[in-house]
Tab-separated table of C-alpha atoms in Angstrom:
chain	number	residue	atom	x	y	z
A	1	UNK	CA	-18.432	-9.530	-22.275
A	2	UNK	CA	-16.411	-12.765	-22.039
A	3	UNK	CA	-15.849	-14.587	-18.753
A	4	UNK	CA	-12.188	-13.504	-18.842
A	5	UNK	CA	-13.156	-9.864	-19.223
A	6	UNK	CA	-15.757	-10.222	-16.472
A	7	UNK	CA	-13.051	-11.587	-14.190
A	8	UNK	CA	-10.726	-8.687	-14.979
A	9	UNK	CA	-13.581	-6.237	-14.472
A	10	UNK	CA	-14.533	-7.661	-11.041
A	11	UNK	CA	-10.881	-7.771	-9.965
A	12	UNK	CA	-10.362	-4.125	-10.895
A	13	UNK	CA	-13.510	-2.996	-9.073
A	14	UNK	CA	-12.333	-4.980	-6.051
A	15	UNK	CA	-9.066	-3.039	-6.178
A	16	UNK	CA	-10.989	0.264	-6.233
A	17	UNK	CA	-12.994	-0.870	-3.201
A	18	UNK	CA	-9.744	-1.745	-1.429
A	19	UNK	CA	-8.245	1.629	-2.392
A	20	UNK	CA	-11.186	3.496	-0.864
A	21	UNK	CA	-10.924	1.394	2.290
A	22	UNK	CA	-7.175	2.073	2.570
A	23	UNK	CA	-7.838	5.800	2.159
A	24	UNK	CA	-10.102	5.814	5.219
A	25	UNK	CA	-13.430	4.838	3.598
A	26	UNK	CA	-14.534	8.367	2.585
A	27	UNK	CA	-18.284	8.652	2.061
A	28	UNK	CA	-19.641	9.041	-1.462
A	29	UNK	CA	-20.683	12.580	-0.585
A	30	UNK	CA	-17.184	13.401	0.632
A	31	UNK	CA	-15.674	11.978	-2.556
A	32	UNK	CA	-18.075	14.017	-4.658
A	33	UNK	CA	-17.100	17.215	-2.847
A	34	UNK	CA	-13.393	16.520	-3.197
A	35	UNK	CA	-13.796	15.749	-6.907
A	36	UNK	CA	-15.030	19.295	-7.513
A	37	UNK	CA	-11.690	20.781	-6.452
A	38	UNK	CA	-9.210	22.162	-9.017
A	39	UNK	CA	-6.956	19.574	-10.608
A	40	UNK	CA	-9.473	16.714	-10.542
A	41	UNK	CA	-10.180	15.446	-14.075
A	42	UNK	CA	-13.834	14.541	-13.576
A	43	UNK	CA	-16.556	15.057	-10.979
A	44	UNK	CA	-17.647	11.891	-9.158
A	45	UNK	CA	-21.447	11.805	-8.725
A	46	UNK	CA	-22.537	9.798	-5.674
A	47	UNK	CA	-24.897	7.675	-7.788
A	48	UNK	CA	-22.070	6.784	-10.174
A	49	UNK	CA	-19.775	5.807	-7.302
A	50	UNK	CA	-22.498	3.630	-5.795
A	51	UNK	CA	-23.241	1.896	-9.106
A	52	UNK	CA	-19.573	1.166	-9.816
A	53	UNK	CA	-18.584	-0.086	-6.369
A	54	UNK	CA	-21.726	-2.169	-5.960
A	55	UNK	CA	-21.230	-3.968	-9.276
A	56	UNK	CA	-24.193	-2.413	-11.098
A	57	UNK	CA	-22.193	-1.499	-14.207
A	58	UNK	CA	-21.026	-4.043	-16.751
A	59	UNK	CA	-18.319	-1.860	-18.263
A	60	UNK	CA	-15.185	-0.557	-16.623
A	61	UNK	CA	-15.333	3.127	-15.711
A	62	UNK	CA	-13.492	5.419	-18.117
A	63	UNK	CA	-9.948	6.500	-17.292
A	64	UNK	CA	-10.852	10.075	-16.304
A	65	UNK	CA	-13.242	8.759	-13.687
A	66	UNK	CA	-10.678	6.272	-12.359
A	67	UNK	CA	-8.009	8.977	-12.262
A	68	UNK	CA	-10.381	11.226	-10.293
A	69	UNK	CA	-11.229	8.352	-7.932
A	70	UNK	CA	-7.548	7.694	-7.198
A	71	UNK	CA	-6.723	11.388	-6.744
A	72	UNK	CA	-9.679	11.932	-4.420
A	73	UNK	CA	-8.645	8.936	-2.306
A	74	UNK	CA	-5.132	10.402	-2.042
A	75	UNK	CA	-6.488	13.771	-0.945
A	76	UNK	CA	-8.809	12.255	1.650
A	77	UNK	CA	-5.963	10.168	3.061
A	78	UNK	CA	-3.710	13.232	3.242
A	79	UNK	CA	-6.396	15.278	5.001
A	80	UNK	CA	-7.090	12.545	7.569
A	81	UNK	CA	-3.452	11.730	8.325
A	82	UNK	CA	-3.251	8.368	6.558
A	83	UNK	CA	-0.161	7.363	4.532
A	84	UNK	CA	-0.619	7.769	0.785
A	85	UNK	CA	2.284	5.619	-0.435
A	86	UNK	CA	0.351	2.324	-0.030
A	87	UNK	CA	-2.460	3.709	-2.203
A	88	UNK	CA	-0.432	3.586	-5.417
A	89	UNK	CA	0.304	6.368	-7.898
A	90	UNK	CA	-1.946	7.544	-10.730
A	91	UNK	CA	0.395	5.985	-13.382
A	92	UNK	CA	0.288	2.657	-11.509
A	93	UNK	CA	-3.499	2.772	-11.493
A	94	UNK	CA	-3.555	3.598	-15.192
A	95	UNK	CA	-1.487	0.474	-15.834
A	96	UNK	CA	-3.953	-1.593	-13.812
A	97	UNK	CA	-6.862	-0.055	-15.694
A	98	UNK	CA	-5.237	-0.823	-19.047
A	99	UNK	CA	-4.550	-4.388	-17.942
A	100	UNK	CA	-8.187	-4.804	-16.904
A	101	UNK	CA	-9.169	-3.613	-20.393
A	102	UNK	CA	-6.725	-6.141	-21.862
A	103	UNK	CA	-4.742	-3.334	-23.506
A	104	UNK	CA	-1.435	-4.826	-24.785
A	105	UNK	CA	0.588	-1.667	-24.100
A	106	UNK	CA	0.052	-2.117	-20.373
A	107	UNK	CA	2.237	-5.195	-20.460
A	108	UNK	CA	4.554	-3.910	-23.172
A	109	UNK	CA	5.624	-0.879	-21.151
A	110	UNK	CA	6.394	-3.030	-18.147
A	111	UNK	CA	4.299	-0.681	-16.021
A	112	UNK	CA	2.062	-3.399	-14.706
A	113	UNK	CA	3.031	-6.620	-12.985
A	114	UNK	CA	0.420	-9.343	-12.542
A	115	UNK	CA	-0.593	-9.792	-8.910
A	116	UNK	CA	-0.181	-13.157	-7.255
A	117	UNK	CA	-3.697	-12.910	-5.816
A	118	UNK	CA	-6.803	-10.858	-6.477
A	119	UNK	CA	-7.206	-7.986	-4.069
A	120	UNK	CA	-10.539	-7.467	-2.409
A	121	UNK	CA	-11.279	-11.205	-2.028
A	122	UNK	CA	-9.126	-12.248	0.939
A	123	UNK	CA	-10.328	-14.477	3.747
A	124	UNK	CA	-8.954	-16.456	6.658
A	125	UNK	CA	-8.103	-19.490	4.532
A	126	UNK	CA	-6.400	-17.915	1.497
A	127	UNK	CA	-5.062	-14.449	2.214
A	128	UNK	CA	-1.481	-14.121	3.461
A	129	UNK	CA	-1.565	-13.352	7.173
A	130	UNK	CA	0.415	-10.151	6.792
A	131	UNK	CA	-2.092	-8.745	4.275
A	132	UNK	CA	-5.068	-9.615	6.470
A	133	UNK	CA	-3.297	-8.002	9.418
A	134	UNK	CA	-2.684	-4.830	7.412
A	135	UNK	CA	-6.362	-4.565	6.604
A	136	UNK	CA	-7.323	-5.042	10.237
A	137	UNK	CA	-4.770	-2.381	11.176
A	138	UNK	CA	-6.338	0.062	8.712
A	139	UNK	CA	-9.764	-0.617	10.196
A	140	UNK	CA	-8.401	0.012	13.691
A	141	UNK	CA	-6.747	3.267	12.561
A	142	UNK	CA	-10.036	4.442	11.085
A	143	UNK	CA	-11.922	3.652	14.307
A	144	UNK	CA	-9.314	5.428	16.431
A	145	UNK	CA	-9.803	8.584	14.343
A	146	UNK	CA	-13.574	8.268	14.703
A	147	UNK	CA	-13.288	7.683	18.448
A	148	UNK	CA	-11.235	10.863	18.761
A	149	UNK	CA	-14.271	12.764	17.501
A	150	UNK	CA	-16.201	11.749	20.630
A	151	UNK	CA	-18.475	9.031	19.244
A	152	UNK	CA	-19.200	6.029	21.483
A	153	UNK	CA	-19.618	3.418	18.731
A	154	UNK	CA	-15.989	3.475	17.459
A	155	UNK	CA	-14.739	3.177	21.059
A	156	UNK	CA	-17.026	0.183	21.612
A	157	UNK	CA	-15.814	-1.527	18.450
A	158	UNK	CA	-12.201	-0.886	19.409
A	159	UNK	CA	-12.821	-2.582	22.773
A	160	UNK	CA	-14.164	-5.629	20.902
A	161	UNK	CA	-11.372	-5.749	18.312
A	162	UNK	CA	-8.607	-5.216	20.860
A	163	UNK	CA	-9.979	-8.042	23.003
A	164	UNK	CA	-9.887	-10.388	20.015
A	165	UNK	CA	-6.357	-9.248	19.167
A	166	UNK	CA	-5.235	-10.134	22.699
A	167	UNK	CA	-4.524	-6.514	23.622
A	168	UNK	CA	-6.269	-6.655	27.003
A	169	UNK	CA	-5.195	-3.297	28.439
A	170	UNK	CA	-6.255	-1.416	25.304
A	171	UNK	CA	-9.545	-3.310	25.208
A	172	UNK	CA	-10.301	-2.240	28.778
A	173	UNK	CA	-9.349	1.343	27.976
A	174	UNK	CA	-11.741	1.557	25.034
A	175	UNK	CA	-14.486	-0.224	26.976
A	176	UNK	CA	-14.100	2.408	29.703
A	177	UNK	CA	-14.287	5.188	27.099
A	178	UNK	CA	-17.432	3.637	25.599
A	179	UNK	CA	-19.018	3.388	29.067
A	180	UNK	CA	-18.232	7.037	29.764
A	181	UNK	CA	-19.861	7.977	26.467
A	182	UNK	CA	-22.944	5.919	27.409
A	183	UNK	CA	-22.789	3.293	24.698
A	184	UNK	CA	-25.745	0.952	25.422
A	185	UNK	CA	-23.671	-2.242	25.208
A	186	UNK	CA	-20.469	-1.034	26.844
A	187	UNK	CA	-21.249	-1.724	30.511
A	188	UNK	CA	-22.217	-5.341	29.819
A	189	UNK	CA	-19.075	-5.819	27.746
A	190	UNK	CA	-16.881	-4.221	30.423
A	191	UNK	CA	-18.316	-6.518	33.114
A	192	UNK	CA	-17.783	-9.665	31.033
A	193	UNK	CA	-14.494	-11.277	32.128
A	194	UNK	CA	-12.872	-12.588	30.072
A	195	UNK	CA	-14.741	-10.934	27.188
A	196	UNK	CA	-13.446	-13.146	24.372
A	197	UNK	CA	-16.604	-15.182	23.710
A	198	UNK	CA	-18.798	-12.099	23.856
A	199	UNK	CA	-16.348	-10.171	21.658
A	200	UNK	CA	-16.364	-12.977	19.075
A	201	UNK	CA	-20.184	-12.998	19.016
A	202	UNK	CA	-20.267	-9.229	18.580
A	203	UNK	CA	-17.618	-9.299	15.824
A	204	UNK	CA	-19.682	-11.939	14.021
A	205	UNK	CA	-22.773	-9.721	14.298
A	206	UNK	CA	-20.870	-6.770	12.832
A	207	UNK	CA	-19.640	-8.997	10.019
A	208	UNK	CA	-23.171	-10.159	9.178
A	209	UNK	CA	-24.454	-6.580	9.127
A	210	UNK	CA	-21.678	-5.434	6.798
A	211	UNK	CA	-22.062	-8.466	4.528
A	212	UNK	CA	-25.735	-7.638	4.056
A	213	UNK	CA	-24.875	-4.069	2.989
A	214	UNK	CA	-23.451	-5.312	-0.309
A	215	UNK	CA	-20.183	-5.828	-2.219
A	216	UNK	CA	-18.559	-2.555	-1.156
A	217	UNK	CA	-18.590	-3.689	2.490
A	218	UNK	CA	-17.438	-7.297	2.069
A	219	UNK	CA	-13.822	-6.596	3.046
A	220	UNK	CA	-14.994	-5.097	6.337
A	221	UNK	CA	-17.282	-8.089	6.896
A	222	UNK	CA	-14.381	-10.467	6.305
A	223	UNK	CA	-12.191	-8.560	8.763
A	224	UNK	CA	-14.765	-8.983	11.515
A	225	UNK	CA	-15.391	-12.629	10.582
A	226	UNK	CA	-11.668	-13.321	10.655
A	227	UNK	CA	-11.339	-11.877	14.168
A	228	UNK	CA	-14.247	-13.992	15.408
A	229	UNK	CA	-13.169	-17.166	13.598
A	230	UNK	CA	-9.680	-16.814	15.073
A	231	UNK	CA	-11.254	-17.500	18.471
A	232	UNK	CA	-13.238	-20.539	17.394
A	233	UNK	CA	-16.477	-18.873	16.323
A	234	UNK	CA	-17.871	-21.558	14.032
A	235	UNK	CA	-20.497	-19.432	12.294
A	236	UNK	CA	-17.895	-16.808	11.409
A	237	UNK	CA	-15.622	-19.507	9.994
A	238	UNK	CA	-18.553	-20.851	7.978
A	239	UNK	CA	-19.278	-17.428	6.506
A	240	UNK	CA	-15.623	-17.082	5.448
A	241	UNK	CA	-15.777	-20.471	3.736
A	242	UNK	CA	-19.061	-19.594	2.022
A	243	UNK	CA	-17.737	-16.257	0.795
A	244	UNK	CA	-14.697	-17.977	-0.668
A	245	UNK	CA	-16.756	-20.712	-2.324
A	246	UNK	CA	-18.763	-18.474	-4.649
A	247	UNK	CA	-17.577	-16.193	-7.481
A	248	UNK	CA	-16.685	-12.619	-6.585
A	249	UNK	CA	-19.752	-10.409	-6.629
A	250	UNK	CA	-22.187	-13.332	-6.600
A	251	UNK	CA	-22.627	-14.207	-2.944
A	252	UNK	CA	-25.186	-16.878	-2.227
A	253	UNK	CA	-27.816	-16.128	0.416
A	254	UNK	CA	-26.375	-16.790	3.847
A	255	UNK	CA	-27.797	-19.983	5.422
A	256	UNK	CA	-27.653	-18.393	8.869
A	257	UNK	CA	-30.241	-16.431	10.883
A	258	UNK	CA	-30.163	-12.670	10.402
A	259	UNK	CA	-28.231	-10.766	13.042
A	260	UNK	CA	-28.334	-7.024	13.558
A	261	UNK	CA	-25.319	-4.850	14.130
A	262	UNK	CA	-25.034	-4.115	17.861
A	263	UNK	CA	-25.133	-0.576	19.095
A	264	UNK	CA	-26.137	2.555	17.172
A	265	UNK	CA	-25.408	2.484	13.443
């Protein structure tokens, strides 16, 4: 595989990772179950999904698998109340797949327009602010849905994120909810006034934990790093720079001490 084809391959996989994130980050098991429904071209085994999204396969997935992936993401988004229009249509994804394969008819039909930047590789220093904000908004929407199910961890994370976004009243609301649900870190966070420095430290810790989980979680890591770096957290800013400095899918070992994600997993 040439370097050009490797670049196209990595960019396309990054787009699939972004699609799954935009659809509400369905679990591999959930995607497998949805792929067994009528009208889905191909079943999506969890091991296959893991291999593809974690960069363990050198070849692009075949079109039937990609079509099933896109359709499953649409169905999960529909079932969880997320908008499906931003996810792209199956024909649009076929054009992207053909372009990644360097198929000439993808360009000849006019169905595919080159993107001005590679999706799935944004950071504080290169991604347009509106795109980074959209990704943070999707993360917040996902956590709100999780918090509605009664879990304390999403409420705790929302308190942290809202504090870093400058939404003080909402941050206090979610901190209160997390306290009521007995999150182990919530009382300390709620007592910390103002909570910005603590929130930035916690966002950095979440970012480190997600970065260590592998390529499929790098966008989430960057979102947390961006929130922390926006309030002067130097280690978060350094991680963003380091992630930008290396080729996609080939992160260098982080030169920072290992941090653990706060609160229950």
